[in-house]
């Protein structure tokens, strides 16, 4: 069992109607990743897709993947690729339920956004995850 120190919150930085298969295709064909970027992906409908089991390492944050679980929602930007927290109510609810479960499973893990790691120069997940989940 891996030691989990972080529950990392992401956005896909894509339109909200992007299909999970398109995201996975991008990782595999263009980035040449063997593992997905996230363990969990939350669609605009609120449906949660598990892309990898929690014992697998995903490619969410360079240098921090061995000890992290990655959760992402589809969206996070507007048409001109400017960051925007555009989660649907269903995504917010599903994310809260999932993150609560993960925090119970990994009580020592810190919840934070991708942007909260050192040397990350992106707005992902387009909101302050530490503040939003600070009560967990």
PDB file of C-alpha atoms in Angstrom:
ATOM      1  CA  UNK A   1       0.000   0.000   0.000  1.00  0.00           C
ATOM      2  CA  UNK A   2       1.289   3.430  -0.913  1.00  0.00           C
ATOM      3  CA  UNK A   3       1.664   6.155   1.667  1.00  0.00           C
ATOM      4  CA  UNK A   4      -0.696   8.980   0.674  1.00  0.00           C
ATOM      5  CA  UNK A   5       0.374  12.449   1.827  1.00  0.00           C
ATOM      6  CA  UNK A   6      -1.718  14.515  -0.607  1.00  0.00           C
ATOM      7  CA  UNK A   7      -5.186  14.511  -2.087  1.00  0.00           C
ATOM      8  CA  UNK A   8      -4.619  16.767  -5.070  1.00  0.00           C
ATOM      9  CA  UNK A   9      -7.469  18.642  -6.724  1.00  0.00           C
ATOM     10  CA  UNK A  10      -7.231  19.398 -10.445  1.00  0.00           C
ATOM     11  CA  UNK A  11      -9.203  20.725 -13.378  1.00  0.00           C
ATOM     12  CA  UNK A  12      -8.737  19.421 -16.910  1.00  0.00           C
ATOM     13  CA  UNK A  13      -8.416  22.965 -18.343  1.00  0.00           C
ATOM     14  CA  UNK A  14     -10.769  21.911 -21.127  1.00  0.00           C
ATOM     15  CA  UNK A  15     -14.366  22.745 -22.044  1.00  0.00           C
ATOM     16  CA  UNK A  16     -16.883  21.160 -19.682  1.00  0.00           C
ATOM     17  CA  UNK A  17     -18.275  18.948 -22.441  1.00  0.00           C
ATOM     18  CA  UNK A  18     -14.913  17.286 -23.158  1.00  0.00           C
ATOM     19  CA  UNK A  19     -15.303  13.518 -23.141  1.00  0.00           C
ATOM     20  CA  UNK A  20     -13.146  11.541 -20.704  1.00  0.00           C
ATOM     21  CA  UNK A  21     -12.000   9.366 -23.602  1.00  0.00           C
ATOM     22  CA  UNK A  22     -10.577  12.436 -25.362  1.00  0.00           C
ATOM     23  CA  UNK A  23      -8.594  13.371 -22.250  1.00  0.00           C
ATOM     24  CA  UNK A  24      -7.255   9.845 -21.904  1.00  0.00           C
ATOM     25  CA  UNK A  25      -6.365   9.748 -25.617  1.00  0.00           C
ATOM     26  CA  UNK A  26      -4.385  12.990 -25.225  1.00  0.00           C
ATOM     27  CA  UNK A  27      -2.380  11.546 -22.329  1.00  0.00           C
ATOM     28  CA  UNK A  28      -1.614   8.317 -24.146  1.00  0.00           C
ATOM     29  CA  UNK A  29      -1.059   9.496 -27.728  1.00  0.00           C
ATOM     30  CA  UNK A  30       0.380  13.002 -27.315  1.00  0.00           C
ATOM     31  CA  UNK A  31       2.061  12.952 -23.916  1.00  0.00           C
ATOM     32  CA  UNK A  32       3.020   9.253 -24.214  1.00  0.00           C
ATOM     33  CA  UNK A  33       2.024   8.592 -20.597  1.00  0.00           C
ATOM     34  CA  UNK A  34       1.612   4.984 -19.525  1.00  0.00           C
ATOM     35  CA  UNK A  35      -0.508   6.031 -16.527  1.00  0.00           C
ATOM     36  CA  UNK A  36      -3.424   8.469 -16.440  1.00  0.00           C
ATOM     37  CA  UNK A  37      -3.148  11.963 -15.020  1.00  0.00           C
ATOM     38  CA  UNK A  38      -5.819  11.430 -12.370  1.00  0.00           C
ATOM     39  CA  UNK A  39      -7.297   8.648 -10.295  1.00  0.00           C
ATOM     40  CA  UNK A  40     -10.771  10.189 -10.471  1.00  0.00           C
ATOM     41  CA  UNK A  41     -12.423  12.369 -13.100  1.00  0.00           C
ATOM     42  CA  UNK A  42     -15.717  14.164 -12.426  1.00  0.00           C
ATOM     43  CA  UNK A  43     -17.912  14.880 -15.432  1.00  0.00           C
ATOM     44  CA  UNK A  44     -20.228  17.912 -15.675  1.00  0.00           C
ATOM     45  CA  UNK A  45     -23.137  15.591 -14.820  1.00  0.00           C
ATOM     46  CA  UNK A  46     -21.437  14.756 -11.518  1.00  0.00           C
ATOM     47  CA  UNK A  47     -20.630  11.222 -12.615  1.00  0.00           C
ATOM     48  CA  UNK A  48     -17.306  10.117 -11.152  1.00  0.00           C
ATOM     49  CA  UNK A  49     -15.055   7.957 -13.305  1.00  0.00           C
ATOM     50  CA  UNK A  50     -12.251   6.055 -11.659  1.00  0.00           C
ATOM     51  CA  UNK A  51      -9.390   6.071 -14.168  1.00  0.00           C
ATOM     52  CA  UNK A  52      -6.882   4.242 -11.978  1.00  0.00           C
ATOM     53  CA  UNK A  53      -6.987   2.293  -8.743  1.00  0.00           C
ATOM     54  CA  UNK A  54      -5.546   4.131  -5.764  1.00  0.00           C
ATOM     55  CA  UNK A  55      -2.582   1.776  -5.527  1.00  0.00           C
ATOM     56  CA  UNK A  56      -1.352   3.019  -8.930  1.00  0.00           C
ATOM     57  CA  UNK A  57       0.739   6.141  -9.412  1.00  0.00           C
ATOM     58  CA  UNK A  58      -0.801   8.754 -11.722  1.00  0.00           C
ATOM     59  CA  UNK A  59       0.828  11.722 -13.485  1.00  0.00           C
ATOM     60  CA  UNK A  60      -0.855  14.616 -11.669  1.00  0.00           C
ATOM     61  CA  UNK A  61       2.003  16.680 -10.171  1.00  0.00           C
ATOM     62  CA  UNK A  62       5.605  16.160 -11.224  1.00  0.00           C
ATOM     63  CA  UNK A  63       7.711  15.035  -8.274  1.00  0.00           C
ATOM     64  CA  UNK A  64       4.712  14.332  -6.004  1.00  0.00           C
ATOM     65  CA  UNK A  65       2.886  11.455  -7.661  1.00  0.00           C
ATOM     66  CA  UNK A  66       4.235   8.558  -5.607  1.00  0.00           C
ATOM     67  CA  UNK A  67       2.420   9.847  -2.512  1.00  0.00           C
ATOM     68  CA  UNK A  68      -0.698  11.469  -4.014  1.00  0.00           C
ATOM     69  CA  UNK A  69      -4.250  10.681  -5.049  1.00  0.00           C
ATOM     70  CA  UNK A  70      -5.453  12.913  -7.903  1.00  0.00           C
ATOM     71  CA  UNK A  71      -9.040  14.131  -8.339  1.00  0.00           C
ATOM     72  CA  UNK A  72     -10.087  16.314 -11.283  1.00  0.00           C
ATOM     73  CA  UNK A  73     -13.211  17.891 -12.654  1.00  0.00           C
ATOM     74  CA  UNK A  74     -13.772  18.433 -16.363  1.00  0.00           C
ATOM     75  CA  UNK A  75     -13.608  22.176 -16.981  1.00  0.00           C
ATOM     76  CA  UNK A  76     -11.711  24.940 -15.236  1.00  0.00           C
ATOM     77  CA  UNK A  77     -11.318  27.394 -18.118  1.00  0.00           C
ATOM     78  CA  UNK A  78     -13.489  29.637 -20.265  1.00  0.00           C
ATOM     79  CA  UNK A  79     -13.388  29.816 -24.060  1.00  0.00           C
ATOM     80  CA  UNK A  80     -10.179  31.877 -24.183  1.00  0.00           C
ATOM     81  CA  UNK A  81      -8.462  29.410 -21.776  1.00  0.00           C
ATOM     82  CA  UNK A  82      -8.588  31.830 -18.855  1.00  0.00           C
ATOM     83  CA  UNK A  83      -8.961  30.011 -15.508  1.00  0.00           C
ATOM     84  CA  UNK A  84     -12.485  29.906 -14.113  1.00  0.00           C
ATOM     85  CA  UNK A  85     -14.079  27.731 -11.463  1.00  0.00           C
ATOM     86  CA  UNK A  86     -16.981  26.634 -13.632  1.00  0.00           C
ATOM     87  CA  UNK A  87     -17.863  23.447 -11.771  1.00  0.00           C
ATOM     88  CA  UNK A  88     -21.499  22.505 -12.039  1.00  0.00           C
ATOM     89  CA  UNK A  89     -23.492  21.995  -8.842  1.00  0.00           C
ATOM     90  CA  UNK A  90     -23.317  18.248  -9.558  1.00  0.00           C
ATOM     91  CA  UNK A  91     -19.516  18.392  -9.882  1.00  0.00           C
ATOM     92  CA  UNK A  92     -19.215  20.330  -6.624  1.00  0.00           C
ATOM     93  CA  UNK A  93     -21.364  17.804  -4.808  1.00  0.00           C
ATOM     94  CA  UNK A  94     -19.594  14.762  -6.240  1.00  0.00           C
ATOM     95  CA  UNK A  95     -16.206  16.280  -5.512  1.00  0.00           C
ATOM     96  CA  UNK A  96     -17.143  17.011  -1.902  1.00  0.00           C
ATOM     97  CA  UNK A  97     -18.423  13.462  -1.334  1.00  0.00           C
ATOM     98  CA  UNK A  98     -15.347  11.918  -2.990  1.00  0.00           C
ATOM     99  CA  UNK A  99     -12.843  14.116  -1.166  1.00  0.00           C
ATOM    100  CA  UNK A 100     -14.576  13.428   2.169  1.00  0.00           C
ATOM    101  CA  UNK A 101     -14.290   9.680   1.533  1.00  0.00           C
ATOM    102  CA  UNK A 102     -10.639   9.974   0.538  1.00  0.00           C
ATOM    103  CA  UNK A 103      -9.847  12.087   3.602  1.00  0.00           C
ATOM    104  CA  UNK A 104     -11.456   9.450   5.836  1.00  0.00           C
ATOM    105  CA  UNK A 105      -9.422   6.755   4.097  1.00  0.00           C
ATOM    106  CA  UNK A 106      -6.184   8.795   4.238  1.00  0.00           C
ATOM    107  CA  UNK A 107      -6.577  11.008   7.336  1.00  0.00           C
ATOM    108  CA  UNK A 108      -2.936  12.149   7.269  1.00  0.00           C
ATOM    109  CA  UNK A 109      -3.247  13.449   3.687  1.00  0.00           C
ATOM    110  CA  UNK A 110      -3.337  17.178   3.006  1.00  0.00           C
ATOM    111  CA  UNK A 111      -5.918  18.411   0.518  1.00  0.00           C
ATOM    112  CA  UNK A 112      -4.612  21.015  -1.884  1.00  0.00           C
ATOM    113  CA  UNK A 113      -4.790  22.162  -5.452  1.00  0.00           C
ATOM    114  CA  UNK A 114      -2.250  21.410  -8.140  1.00  0.00           C
ATOM    115  CA  UNK A 115      -1.312  25.103  -8.057  1.00  0.00           C
ATOM    116  CA  UNK A 116      -0.339  24.858  -4.377  1.00  0.00           C
ATOM    117  CA  UNK A 117       2.780  22.760  -5.039  1.00  0.00           C
ATOM    118  CA  UNK A 118       6.188  24.450  -5.368  1.00  0.00           C
ATOM    119  CA  UNK A 119       7.230  25.534  -8.862  1.00  0.00           C
ATOM    120  CA  UNK A 120       3.766  25.003 -10.389  1.00  0.00           C
ATOM    121  CA  UNK A 121       2.903  27.870 -12.697  1.00  0.00           C
ATOM    122  CA  UNK A 122      -0.750  27.170 -13.473  1.00  0.00           C
ATOM    123  CA  UNK A 123      -4.068  28.077 -11.891  1.00  0.00           C
ATOM    124  CA  UNK A 124      -5.283  24.469 -11.661  1.00  0.00           C
ATOM    125  CA  UNK A 125      -7.887  23.760 -10.273  1.00  0.00           C
ATOM    126  CA  UNK A 126      -9.085  27.358 -10.772  1.00  0.00           C
ATOM    127  CA  UNK A 127     -10.213  27.671  -7.137  1.00  0.00           C
ATOM    128  CA  UNK A 128      -8.628  27.516  -3.674  1.00  0.00           C
ATOM    129  CA  UNK A 129      -8.915  23.832  -2.769  1.00  0.00           C
ATOM    130  CA  UNK A 130      -7.220  24.281   0.608  1.00  0.00           C
ATOM    131  CA  UNK A 131      -9.856  26.838   1.595  1.00  0.00           C
ATOM    132  CA  UNK A 132     -12.789  24.900   0.143  1.00  0.00           C
ATOM    133  CA  UNK A 133     -11.843  21.647   1.877  1.00  0.00           C
ATOM    134  CA  UNK A 134     -10.193  23.186   4.932  1.00  0.00           C
ATOM    135  CA  UNK A 135     -12.894  21.846   7.251  1.00  0.00           C
ATOM    136  CA  UNK A 136     -12.125  18.200   6.398  1.00  0.00           C
TER     137      UNK A 136
END
